[in-house]
Amino acid sequence: MGVKGQLSEDCISEIQSLKREIKEIKKGFSSKKKSQMFIPGKRIGITNRFVNVNSGKKDLISDLRLPIDSFVDLVAPIGHVIFRDGKLKVYAVCFINKEYELTYNEFTFYYDFSLNSSGEHQLNIFITFNEEERKTTDYKYYSFEFDFEKGAVHCANGSEVPMEKIKTVQFFLINTDPETSRGTETTVQSGDD
């Protein structure tokens, strides 16, 4: 019997494996050695029929100065998620060093499925880019919108995870050079008015 009667043993095994991988990744973040970074999950390509990504559609501001002394680390992304009409509508906002001068096509996206600390279904979204670190207090705003349709998320055994079962989404912003990351978790809201 799966967790809360919802997950098969294969799915639980996959989740435990992903947790171990994430733990190893976090260990790698504290290491100073350069290596090829492993991003867990499935890459979201432009041909994915279950997940659509829209970038930069809702730029409210272009620049932001944070009231902090210059630091190298990333700022945790901000997220908002709505479940409506059988789909997850996921919004993410990232503040990234203005000096990087990134374009939207320089980002790569991944996602995977796990359980959160309460044992509920969780979608993990990884937003990655590759830039050498630089200290700054000036940031540029990047917005991303993801539409996860029925059939987008599966366990290792291939069984589909129903969108309505996903209760939280955790966002990770990852700079693969110098291998730093920040993350945040948000609760899925019902789109019913």
Coordinates of C-alpha atoms in Angstrom, one line a residue:
M1 CA 0.0 0.0 0.0
G2 CA 1.4 3.4 -0.9
V3 CA 1.7 6.6 1.2
K4 CA -1.8 7.7 2.1
G5 CA -3.1 5.0 -0.2
Q6 CA -2.0 7.0 -3.3
L7 CA 1.5 5.8 -4.3
S8 CA 2.8 2.5 -5.4
E9 CA 6.0 1.0 -4.0
D10 CA 7.8 1.9 -7.3
C11 CA 6.8 5.5 -6.9
I12 CA 7.9 5.6 -3.3
S13 CA 11.2 4.1 -4.3
E14 CA 11.7 6.7 -7.0
I15 CA 11.0 9.5 -4.5
Q16 CA 13.5 8.1 -2.0
S17 CA 16.1 7.9 -4.8
L18 CA 15.4 11.5 -5.8
K19 CA 15.8 12.7 -2.2
R20 CA 19.2 11.0 -2.1
E21 CA 20.2 12.6 -5.4
I22 CA 19.1 16.0 -4.1
K23 CA 21.1 15.5 -0.9
E24 CA 24.2 14.7 -3.1
I25 CA 23.6 17.8 -5.2
K26 CA 23.3 20.0 -2.1
K27 CA 26.7 18.5 -0.9
G28 CA 28.2 19.5 -4.3
F29 CA 27.0 23.1 -3.8
S30 CA 29.2 23.5 -0.8
S31 CA 32.2 22.0 -2.6
K32 CA 34.6 24.4 -4.4
K33 CA 35.6 21.9 -7.1
K34 CA 34.3 22.4 -10.6
S35 CA 32.3 19.5 -12.1
Q36 CA 29.4 18.9 -14.4
M37 CA 26.3 19.7 -12.4
F38 CA 23.5 17.1 -12.3
I39 CA 20.0 18.6 -12.4
P40 CA 17.3 16.1 -11.3
G41 CA 14.1 15.6 -13.1
K42 CA 12.9 15.7 -16.7
R43 CA 14.0 18.5 -19.0
I44 CA 11.2 20.6 -20.3
G45 CA 11.8 20.9 -24.0
I46 CA 10.0 23.0 -26.6
T47 CA 8.3 19.8 -28.0
N48 CA 6.9 18.7 -24.6
R49 CA 3.1 18.3 -25.3
F50 CA 2.2 18.2 -21.6
V51 CA 4.1 21.3 -20.4
N52 CA 4.1 24.7 -22.0
V53 CA 6.6 27.4 -20.9
N54 CA 6.1 31.1 -21.6
S55 CA 8.9 33.5 -20.7
G56 CA 8.8 37.2 -20.1
K57 CA 5.2 37.7 -21.0
K58 CA 4.4 39.8 -17.9
D59 CA 7.4 42.0 -17.2
L60 CA 6.2 44.4 -14.6
I61 CA 9.6 45.9 -13.8
S62 CA 12.9 45.4 -15.5
D63 CA 15.3 46.3 -12.8
L64 CA 15.4 46.1 -9.0
R65 CA 17.9 47.2 -6.4
L66 CA 17.8 45.0 -3.3
P67 CA 18.7 46.7 0.1
I68 CA 21.5 44.4 0.9
D69 CA 25.3 44.6 0.7
S70 CA 26.7 43.0 -2.4
F71 CA 26.6 39.3 -2.2
V72 CA 27.3 36.5 -4.7
D73 CA 24.4 34.2 -3.8
L74 CA 21.2 33.9 -5.7
V75 CA 17.9 35.3 -4.4
A76 CA 15.2 32.6 -3.9
P77 CA 12.5 32.6 -6.7
I78 CA 8.9 33.6 -6.0
G79 CA 6.2 31.3 -7.1
H80 CA 2.4 31.1 -7.4
V81 CA 0.4 28.1 -8.4
I82 CA -3.2 27.6 -9.3
F83 CA -5.1 24.4 -10.1
R84 CA -7.9 25.1 -12.6
D85 CA -9.7 23.0 -15.2
G86 CA -7.5 20.0 -14.6
K87 CA -4.2 21.9 -15.1
L88 CA -1.6 23.4 -12.9
K89 CA -0.8 27.0 -13.8
V90 CA 2.6 27.8 -12.4
Y91 CA 4.1 31.3 -12.2
A92 CA 7.7 31.9 -11.2
V93 CA 9.6 35.2 -10.8
C94 CA 13.4 35.2 -10.5
F95 CA 15.7 38.1 -9.6
I96 CA 19.1 37.6 -11.2
N97 CA 22.3 39.7 -11.3
K98 CA 21.6 42.4 -13.8
E99 CA 25.2 42.2 -15.1
Y100 CA 24.6 38.7 -16.5
E101 CA 22.5 40.2 -19.2
L102 CA 20.7 36.9 -19.7
T103 CA 18.1 36.4 -22.4
Y104 CA 15.2 34.0 -21.9
N105 CA 16.6 31.4 -24.3
E106 CA 19.6 31.0 -21.9
F107 CA 17.4 29.3 -19.3
T108 CA 16.8 25.6 -19.1
F109 CA 13.9 24.1 -17.2
Y110 CA 13.5 20.7 -15.5
Y111 CA 10.8 19.2 -13.3
D112 CA 10.3 16.1 -11.1
F113 CA 7.8 14.7 -8.6
S114 CA 8.4 14.0 -4.9
L115 CA 6.6 14.1 -1.6
N116 CA 6.9 17.2 0.6
S117 CA 7.7 17.1 4.3
S118 CA 4.1 16.4 5.1
G119 CA 3.9 13.4 2.8
E120 CA 1.8 15.2 0.2
H121 CA 2.5 15.2 -3.6
Q122 CA 5.0 17.9 -4.7
L123 CA 6.1 19.1 -8.1
N124 CA 9.7 20.4 -8.2
I125 CA 10.7 22.9 -10.8
F126 CA 14.4 23.7 -11.6
I127 CA 15.2 26.9 -13.4
T128 CA 18.8 26.9 -14.5
F129 CA 21.3 29.1 -16.2
N130 CA 25.1 29.3 -16.5
E131 CA 27.0 32.4 -15.6
E132 CA 30.2 33.1 -13.7
E133 CA 29.4 34.6 -10.3
R134 CA 29.7 38.4 -9.7
K135 CA 28.8 40.5 -6.6
T136 CA 25.9 42.9 -7.0
T137 CA 22.9 44.7 -5.5
D138 CA 21.3 45.3 -8.9
Y139 CA 18.9 42.6 -10.2
K140 CA 16.8 42.0 -13.3
Y141 CA 13.4 40.5 -13.1
Y142 CA 12.6 37.4 -15.1
S143 CA 9.1 35.9 -15.2
F144 CA 8.1 32.4 -16.3
E145 CA 4.8 30.7 -16.7
F146 CA 4.3 26.9 -16.9
D147 CA 1.2 25.0 -17.8
F148 CA 1.2 21.4 -16.6
E149 CA -1.5 19.5 -18.3
K150 CA -2.9 16.0 -17.5
G151 CA -0.3 13.4 -18.2
A152 CA 2.7 15.6 -17.5
V153 CA 3.9 14.0 -14.3
H154 CA 4.7 10.3 -13.8
C155 CA 6.3 8.0 -11.2
A156 CA 9.2 5.8 -12.1
N157 CA 6.8 2.9 -12.9
G158 CA 5.0 5.1 -15.5
S159 CA 1.9 5.7 -13.5
E160 CA 0.4 9.2 -13.9
V161 CA 0.3 11.6 -11.0
P162 CA -3.1 13.4 -11.1
M163 CA -2.6 17.1 -11.2
E164 CA -5.2 17.6 -8.4
K165 CA -3.1 15.5 -6.1
I166 CA -0.2 17.9 -6.2
K167 CA -0.4 20.1 -3.1
T168 CA 2.9 22.1 -3.2
V169 CA 5.4 23.2 -5.8
Q170 CA 9.0 23.8 -4.9
F171 CA 11.1 26.2 -7.1
F172 CA 14.8 26.1 -7.5
L173 CA 16.9 28.7 -9.2
I174 CA 20.3 27.2 -10.1
N175 CA 23.4 28.8 -11.5
T176 CA 25.4 25.9 -12.8
D177 CA 28.6 28.0 -12.8
P178 CA 29.6 28.3 -9.9
E179 CA 27.0 25.7 -8.8
T180 CA 24.8 27.8 -6.5
S181 CA 21.1 27.6 -5.9
R182 CA 18.2 29.0 -4.0
G183 CA 14.7 27.5 -3.6
T184 CA 11.3 28.3 -2.3
E185 CA 8.1 26.3 -1.8
T186 CA 4.5 27.4 -2.5
T187 CA 1.1 25.9 -1.9
V188 CA -1.2 25.1 -4.8
Q189 CA -4.3 27.3 -4.8
S190 CA -7.7 26.4 -6.2
G191 CA -8.7 28.4 -9.3
D192 CA -12.4 28.0 -8.4
D193 CA -13.8 31.4 -7.7

